[in-house]
Amino acid sequence: IMNYSKCFILFFSLIFSFAQAQNLPLTKKKKLNTRIEFGVDRGIQLSKNFPILKSGEQFNLSVSKLYGSHFEAGIGVGYQNLEDEQFMPIYLLLVGKSKVGNGPYIESSIGYSYGKNNKYKHAVMSSFEGGKYFSTGIGYGFNINNQYTFLVSCNYIMQQSQVKHYEGETVNYIEDLIFDLIVFKVGLLLK
């Protein structure tokens, strides 16, 4: 299922980017920006037992609209792989810029992640679920030309999830998990 998700995200990003590039002269009134970002994750998984060190990678795709010259809002989807866990967040993206062109920016995302854990793939008495997703960070945009900006950012991500343990048909125990991660991302902003 995750292979289909990866293919869908890549296919969607390529089609949207191609369509946007073809219509650049026509989009003066409704300017949409597309962000394609790759990141490296490092952090811990917190549970009631003990913290577990986690590493991984992620891919994000978002579409946003510029309001004025300093504020951007949009929606996004991502794929995050953390060793045994995989998450697919869907989120609202907010970006604030200090100036147009080259310069720093802050960004925040809030949403929900669908989750999967390879350890619970074939478990009969337990299941793994995703949960709330939150990310905030700072970055810097380097203008390449009028159509492209290279992005570099550092973000904090908080990802919630749950492991449900069953006794028969009823839930006997719910274990809440929190993933606290630092993410270093590079990307491209298509204007």
PDB file of C-alpha atoms in Angstrom:
ATOM      1  CA  ILE A   1       0.000   0.000   0.000  1.00  0.00           C
ATOM      2  CA  MET A   2       2.834   2.427   0.823  1.00  0.00           C
ATOM      3  CA  ASN A   3       4.427   1.798  -2.603  1.00  0.00           C
ATOM      4  CA  TYR A   4       1.187   2.982  -4.190  1.00  0.00           C
ATOM      5  CA  SER A   5       1.233   6.033  -1.895  1.00  0.00           C
ATOM      6  CA  LYS A   6       4.797   6.899  -2.906  1.00  0.00           C
ATOM      7  CA  CYS A   7       3.940   6.527  -6.587  1.00  0.00           C
ATOM      8  CA  PHE A   8       0.806   8.654  -6.164  1.00  0.00           C
ATOM      9  CA  ILE A   9       2.742  11.455  -4.444  1.00  0.00           C
ATOM     10  CA  LEU A  10       5.475  11.461  -7.092  1.00  0.00           C
ATOM     11  CA  PHE A  11       2.973  11.265  -9.957  1.00  0.00           C
ATOM     12  CA  PHE A  12       0.869  14.085  -8.462  1.00  0.00           C
ATOM     13  CA  SER A  13       3.937  16.297  -7.975  1.00  0.00           C
ATOM     14  CA  LEU A  14       5.156  15.765 -11.532  1.00  0.00           C
ATOM     15  CA  ILE A  15       1.741  16.385 -13.111  1.00  0.00           C
ATOM     16  CA  PHE A  16       1.057  19.475 -10.979  1.00  0.00           C
ATOM     17  CA  SER A  17       4.530  20.906 -11.606  1.00  0.00           C
ATOM     18  CA  PHE A  18       4.211  20.311 -15.346  1.00  0.00           C
ATOM     19  CA  ALA A  19       0.739  21.865 -15.472  1.00  0.00           C
ATOM     20  CA  GLN A  20       1.895  24.866 -13.470  1.00  0.00           C
ATOM     21  CA  ALA A  21       4.961  25.375 -15.663  1.00  0.00           C
ATOM     22  CA  GLN A  22       2.784  25.281 -18.795  1.00  0.00           C
ATOM     23  CA  ASN A  23       0.389  27.915 -17.408  1.00  0.00           C
ATOM     24  CA  LEU A  24       2.839  30.380 -15.848  1.00  0.00           C
ATOM     25  CA  PRO A  25       1.810  33.377 -17.998  1.00  0.00           C
ATOM     26  CA  LEU A  26      -1.874  32.659 -17.266  1.00  0.00           C
ATOM     27  CA  THR A  27      -1.579  32.390 -13.466  1.00  0.00           C
ATOM     28  CA  LYS A  28      -0.954  36.047 -12.638  1.00  0.00           C
ATOM     29  CA  LYS A  29      -4.337  36.398 -10.899  1.00  0.00           C
ATOM     30  CA  LYS A  30      -4.273  33.105  -8.948  1.00  0.00           C
ATOM     31  CA  LYS A  31      -0.634  32.530  -8.157  1.00  0.00           C
ATOM     32  CA  LEU A  32      -0.055  29.077  -6.643  1.00  0.00           C
ATOM     33  CA  ASN A  33       3.286  27.903  -5.309  1.00  0.00           C
ATOM     34  CA  THR A  34       4.365  24.256  -5.167  1.00  0.00           C
ATOM     35  CA  ARG A  35       6.931  23.051  -2.633  1.00  0.00           C
ATOM     36  CA  ILE A  36       8.787  19.792  -3.169  1.00  0.00           C
ATOM     37  CA  GLU A  37      11.019  18.927  -0.196  1.00  0.00           C
ATOM     38  CA  PHE A  38      13.226  16.044   0.935  1.00  0.00           C
ATOM     39  CA  GLY A  39      14.392  15.700   4.521  1.00  0.00           C
ATOM     40  CA  VAL A  40      16.471  13.675   6.957  1.00  0.00           C
ATOM     41  CA  ASP A  41      14.876  12.976  10.370  1.00  0.00           C
ATOM     42  CA  ARG A  42      16.523  12.333  13.733  1.00  0.00           C
ATOM     43  CA  GLY A  43      14.830  12.120  17.121  1.00  0.00           C
ATOM     44  CA  ILE A  44      13.201   9.918  19.724  1.00  0.00           C
ATOM     45  CA  GLN A  45      10.010   7.938  20.219  1.00  0.00           C
ATOM     46  CA  LEU A  46       8.530   8.559  23.646  1.00  0.00           C
ATOM     47  CA  SER A  47       6.362   5.933  25.320  1.00  0.00           C
ATOM     48  CA  LYS A  48       5.662   4.833  28.902  1.00  0.00           C
ATOM     49  CA  ASN A  49       8.543   2.343  28.788  1.00  0.00           C
ATOM     50  CA  PHE A  50      11.632   4.238  27.613  1.00  0.00           C
ATOM     51  CA  PRO A  51      12.698   6.573  24.771  1.00  0.00           C
ATOM     52  CA  ILE A  52      13.850   4.960  21.519  1.00  0.00           C
ATOM     53  CA  LEU A  53      16.228   6.717  19.101  1.00  0.00           C
ATOM     54  CA  LYS A  54      14.732   7.090  15.600  1.00  0.00           C
ATOM     55  CA  SER A  55      16.177   8.087  12.224  1.00  0.00           C
ATOM     56  CA  GLY A  56      14.605   8.300   8.813  1.00  0.00           C
ATOM     57  CA  GLU A  57      13.743  10.316   5.789  1.00  0.00           C
ATOM     58  CA  GLN A  58      10.745  12.166   4.446  1.00  0.00           C
ATOM     59  CA  PHE A  59       9.236  13.654   1.307  1.00  0.00           C
ATOM     60  CA  ASN A  60       6.760  16.566   1.331  1.00  0.00           C
ATOM     61  CA  LEU A  61       4.623  18.115  -1.376  1.00  0.00           C
ATOM     62  CA  SER A  62       2.483  21.186  -0.770  1.00  0.00           C
ATOM     63  CA  VAL A  63       0.515  23.717  -2.762  1.00  0.00           C
ATOM     64  CA  SER A  64       0.037  27.202  -1.343  1.00  0.00           C
ATOM     65  CA  LYS A  65      -1.196  30.660  -2.265  1.00  0.00           C
ATOM     66  CA  LEU A  66       0.658  33.883  -1.518  1.00  0.00           C
ATOM     67  CA  TYR A  67      -1.433  36.482   0.363  1.00  0.00           C
ATOM     68  CA  GLY A  68       0.319  39.826   0.112  1.00  0.00           C
ATOM     69  CA  SER A  69       4.091  39.560  -0.059  1.00  0.00           C
ATOM     70  CA  HIS A  70       4.770  38.111   3.406  1.00  0.00           C
ATOM     71  CA  PHE A  71       2.212  35.333   4.083  1.00  0.00           C
ATOM     72  CA  GLU A  72       1.518  32.007   2.381  1.00  0.00           C
ATOM     73  CA  ALA A  73      -1.153  29.403   3.225  1.00  0.00           C
ATOM     74  CA  GLY A  74      -1.814  26.030   1.655  1.00  0.00           C
ATOM     75  CA  ILE A  75      -2.221  22.283   2.025  1.00  0.00           C
ATOM     76  CA  GLY A  76       0.290  19.487   1.839  1.00  0.00           C
ATOM     77  CA  VAL A  77       0.892  15.768   1.963  1.00  0.00           C
ATOM     78  CA  GLY A  78       4.000  13.846   2.899  1.00  0.00           C
ATOM     79  CA  TYR A  79       5.606  10.485   3.430  1.00  0.00           C
ATOM     80  CA  GLN A  80       7.837   9.825   6.445  1.00  0.00           C
ATOM     81  CA  ASN A  81       9.827   6.624   6.991  1.00  0.00           C
ATOM     82  CA  LEU A  82      11.246   5.997  10.493  1.00  0.00           C
ATOM     83  CA  GLU A  83      12.785   2.512  10.453  1.00  0.00           C
ATOM     84  CA  ASP A  84       9.711   0.413  11.455  1.00  0.00           C
ATOM     85  CA  GLU A  85       7.096   3.188  11.272  1.00  0.00           C
ATOM     86  CA  GLN A  86       5.761   4.931   8.194  1.00  0.00           C
ATOM     87  CA  PHE A  87       3.531   7.999   8.343  1.00  0.00           C
ATOM     88  CA  MET A  88       1.602   9.851   5.657  1.00  0.00           C
ATOM     89  CA  PRO A  89       0.638  13.297   6.988  1.00  0.00           C
ATOM     90  CA  ILE A  90      -1.991  15.536   5.424  1.00  0.00           C
ATOM     91  CA  TYR A  91      -1.611  19.079   6.737  1.00  0.00           C
ATOM     92  CA  LEU A  92      -2.385  22.789   6.581  1.00  0.00           C
ATOM     93  CA  LEU A  93       0.754  24.840   5.831  1.00  0.00           C
ATOM     94  CA  LEU A  94       1.386  28.432   6.966  1.00  0.00           C
ATOM     95  CA  VAL A  95       4.524  30.352   5.912  1.00  0.00           C
ATOM     96  CA  GLY A  96       5.650  33.836   6.958  1.00  0.00           C
ATOM     97  CA  LYS A  97       8.405  35.691   5.062  1.00  0.00           C
ATOM     98  CA  SER A  98      10.362  38.748   6.083  1.00  0.00           C
ATOM     99  CA  LYS A  99      10.842  39.938   2.501  1.00  0.00           C
ATOM    100  CA  VAL A 100      10.219  38.991  -1.105  1.00  0.00           C
ATOM    101  CA  GLY A 101      13.094  37.221  -2.853  1.00  0.00           C
ATOM    102  CA  ASN A 102      16.078  35.818  -0.961  1.00  0.00           C
ATOM    103  CA  GLY A 103      15.461  35.685   2.736  1.00  0.00           C
ATOM    104  CA  PRO A 104      14.445  33.802   5.860  1.00  0.00           C
ATOM    105  CA  TYR A 105      10.999  32.358   6.524  1.00  0.00           C
ATOM    106  CA  ILE A 106       9.137  30.549   9.280  1.00  0.00           C
ATOM    107  CA  GLU A 107       6.699  27.741   8.621  1.00  0.00           C
ATOM    108  CA  SER A 108       4.168  25.721  10.577  1.00  0.00           C
ATOM    109  CA  SER A 109       2.107  22.694   9.638  1.00  0.00           C
ATOM    110  CA  ILE A 110      -0.739  21.042  11.482  1.00  0.00           C
ATOM    111  CA  GLY A 111      -2.708  17.998  10.428  1.00  0.00           C
ATOM    112  CA  TYR A 112      -3.240  14.255  10.776  1.00  0.00           C
ATOM    113  CA  SER A 113      -0.978  11.352   9.799  1.00  0.00           C
ATOM    114  CA  TYR A 114      -2.009   7.896   8.732  1.00  0.00           C
ATOM    115  CA  GLY A 115       0.437   5.440  10.228  1.00  0.00           C
ATOM    116  CA  LYS A 116       1.742   1.929   9.820  1.00  0.00           C
ATOM    117  CA  ASN A 117       4.267  -0.099  11.806  1.00  0.00           C
ATOM    118  CA  ASN A 118       5.951  -3.193  10.363  1.00  0.00           C
ATOM    119  CA  LYS A 119       6.025  -4.848  13.811  1.00  0.00           C
ATOM    120  CA  TYR A 120       2.214  -4.840  13.951  1.00  0.00           C
ATOM    121  CA  LYS A 121       1.612  -5.730  10.307  1.00  0.00           C
ATOM    122  CA  HIS A 122       0.498  -9.307  11.054  1.00  0.00           C
ATOM    123  CA  ALA A 123      -0.438  -8.876  14.727  1.00  0.00           C
ATOM    124  CA  VAL A 124      -3.836 -10.281  15.669  1.00  0.00           C
ATOM    125  CA  MET A 125      -4.170  -8.776  19.137  1.00  0.00           C
ATOM    126  CA  SER A 126      -2.656  -5.320  18.430  1.00  0.00           C
ATOM    127  CA  SER A 127      -2.910  -2.524  15.883  1.00  0.00           C
ATOM    128  CA  PHE A 128      -0.893   0.618  15.122  1.00  0.00           C
ATOM    129  CA  GLU A 129      -2.526   3.915  14.140  1.00  0.00           C
ATOM    130  CA  GLY A 130      -1.281   7.366  13.223  1.00  0.00           C
ATOM    131  CA  GLY A 131      -2.423  10.557  14.872  1.00  0.00           C
ATOM    132  CA  LYS A 132      -1.988  14.307  15.127  1.00  0.00           C
ATOM    133  CA  TYR A 133       0.887  15.909  13.261  1.00  0.00           C
ATOM    134  CA  PHE A 134       2.576  19.231  14.048  1.00  0.00           C
ATOM    135  CA  SER A 135       5.681  20.824  12.566  1.00  0.00           C
ATOM    136  CA  THR A 136       7.324  24.217  12.917  1.00  0.00           C
ATOM    137  CA  GLY A 137      10.640  25.546  11.722  1.00  0.00           C
ATOM    138  CA  ILE A 138      12.806  28.171  10.130  1.00  0.00           C
ATOM    139  CA  GLY A 139      14.338  28.250   6.697  1.00  0.00           C
ATOM    140  CA  TYR A 140      15.994  30.328   4.040  1.00  0.00           C
ATOM    141  CA  GLY A 141      14.979  30.739   0.410  1.00  0.00           C
ATOM    142  CA  PHE A 142      17.536  31.358  -2.344  1.00  0.00           C
ATOM    143  CA  ASN A 143      15.961  32.721  -5.541  1.00  0.00           C
ATOM    144  CA  ILE A 144      17.256  30.953  -8.634  1.00  0.00           C
ATOM    145  CA  ASN A 145      15.050  32.954 -11.046  1.00  0.00           C
ATOM    146  CA  ASN A 146      11.422  34.169 -11.278  1.00  0.00           C
ATOM    147  CA  GLN A 147      10.097  30.597 -11.340  1.00  0.00           C
ATOM    148  CA  TYR A 148      12.273  28.687  -8.854  1.00  0.00           C
ATOM    149  CA  THR A 149      13.548  29.164  -5.302  1.00  0.00           C
ATOM    150  CA  PHE A 150      15.902  26.742  -3.537  1.00  0.00           C
ATOM    151  CA  LEU A 151      14.795  26.078   0.082  1.00  0.00           C
ATOM    152  CA  VAL A 152      16.796  24.976   3.125  1.00  0.00           C
ATOM    153  CA  SER A 153      15.079  24.536   6.505  1.00  0.00           C
ATOM    154  CA  CYS A 154      15.295  22.990   9.951  1.00  0.00           C
ATOM    155  CA  ASN A 155      12.031  21.850  11.552  1.00  0.00           C
ATOM    156  CA  TYR A 156      10.767  20.298  14.768  1.00  0.00           C
ATOM    157  CA  ILE A 157       8.095  17.625  14.219  1.00  0.00           C
ATOM    158  CA  MET A 158       5.776  16.138  16.809  1.00  0.00           C
ATOM    159  CA  GLN A 159       3.968  13.039  15.537  1.00  0.00           C
ATOM    160  CA  GLN A 160       1.439  11.230  17.716  1.00  0.00           C
ATOM    161  CA  SER A 161       0.359   7.617  17.275  1.00  0.00           C
ATOM    162  CA  GLN A 162      -1.278   4.798  19.212  1.00  0.00           C
ATOM    163  CA  VAL A 163      -0.863   1.076  19.668  1.00  0.00           C
ATOM    164  CA  LYS A 164      -4.159  -0.596  20.579  1.00  0.00           C
ATOM    165  CA  HIS A 165      -4.035  -3.957  22.323  1.00  0.00           C
ATOM    166  CA  TYR A 166      -7.190  -6.082  22.047  1.00  0.00           C
ATOM    167  CA  GLU A 167      -8.735  -8.763  24.211  1.00  0.00           C
ATOM    168  CA  GLY A 168     -11.230 -10.428  21.948  1.00  0.00           C
ATOM    169  CA  GLU A 169     -13.204  -7.693  20.185  1.00  0.00           C
ATOM    170  CA  THR A 170     -12.654  -4.960  22.794  1.00  0.00           C
ATOM    171  CA  VAL A 171      -9.681  -2.670  23.317  1.00  0.00           C
ATOM    172  CA  ASN A 172      -7.912  -3.730  26.498  1.00  0.00           C
ATOM    173  CA  TYR A 173      -5.110  -1.165  26.553  1.00  0.00           C
ATOM    174  CA  ILE A 174      -4.053   1.860  24.460  1.00  0.00           C
ATOM    175  CA  GLU A 175      -0.380   2.858  24.384  1.00  0.00           C
ATOM    176  CA  ASP A 176       0.176   6.464  23.298  1.00  0.00           C
ATOM    177  CA  LEU A 177       3.395   7.132  21.392  1.00  0.00           C
ATOM    178  CA  ILE A 178       4.957  10.499  20.557  1.00  0.00           C
ATOM    179  CA  PHE A 179       7.744  10.979  18.035  1.00  0.00           C
ATOM    180  CA  ASP A 180       9.850  14.111  18.667  1.00  0.00           C
ATOM    181  CA  LEU A 181      12.022  14.734  15.621  1.00  0.00           C
ATOM    182  CA  ILE A 182      14.382  17.328  14.179  1.00  0.00           C
ATOM    183  CA  VAL A 183      14.267  17.443  10.374  1.00  0.00           C
ATOM    184  CA  PHE A 184      16.747  19.027   7.975  1.00  0.00           C
ATOM    185  CA  LYS A 185      15.066  19.655   4.623  1.00  0.00           C
ATOM    186  CA  VAL A 186      16.091  20.867   1.196  1.00  0.00           C
ATOM    187  CA  GLY A 187      13.587  21.624  -1.502  1.00  0.00           C
ATOM    188  CA  LEU A 188      12.407  23.582  -4.462  1.00  0.00           C
ATOM    189  CA  LEU A 189       9.645  26.195  -4.564  1.00  0.00           C
ATOM    190  CA  LEU A 190       7.949  26.418  -7.975  1.00  0.00           C
ATOM    191  CA  LYS A 191       6.270  29.814  -8.400  1.00  0.00           C
TER     192      LYS A 191
END
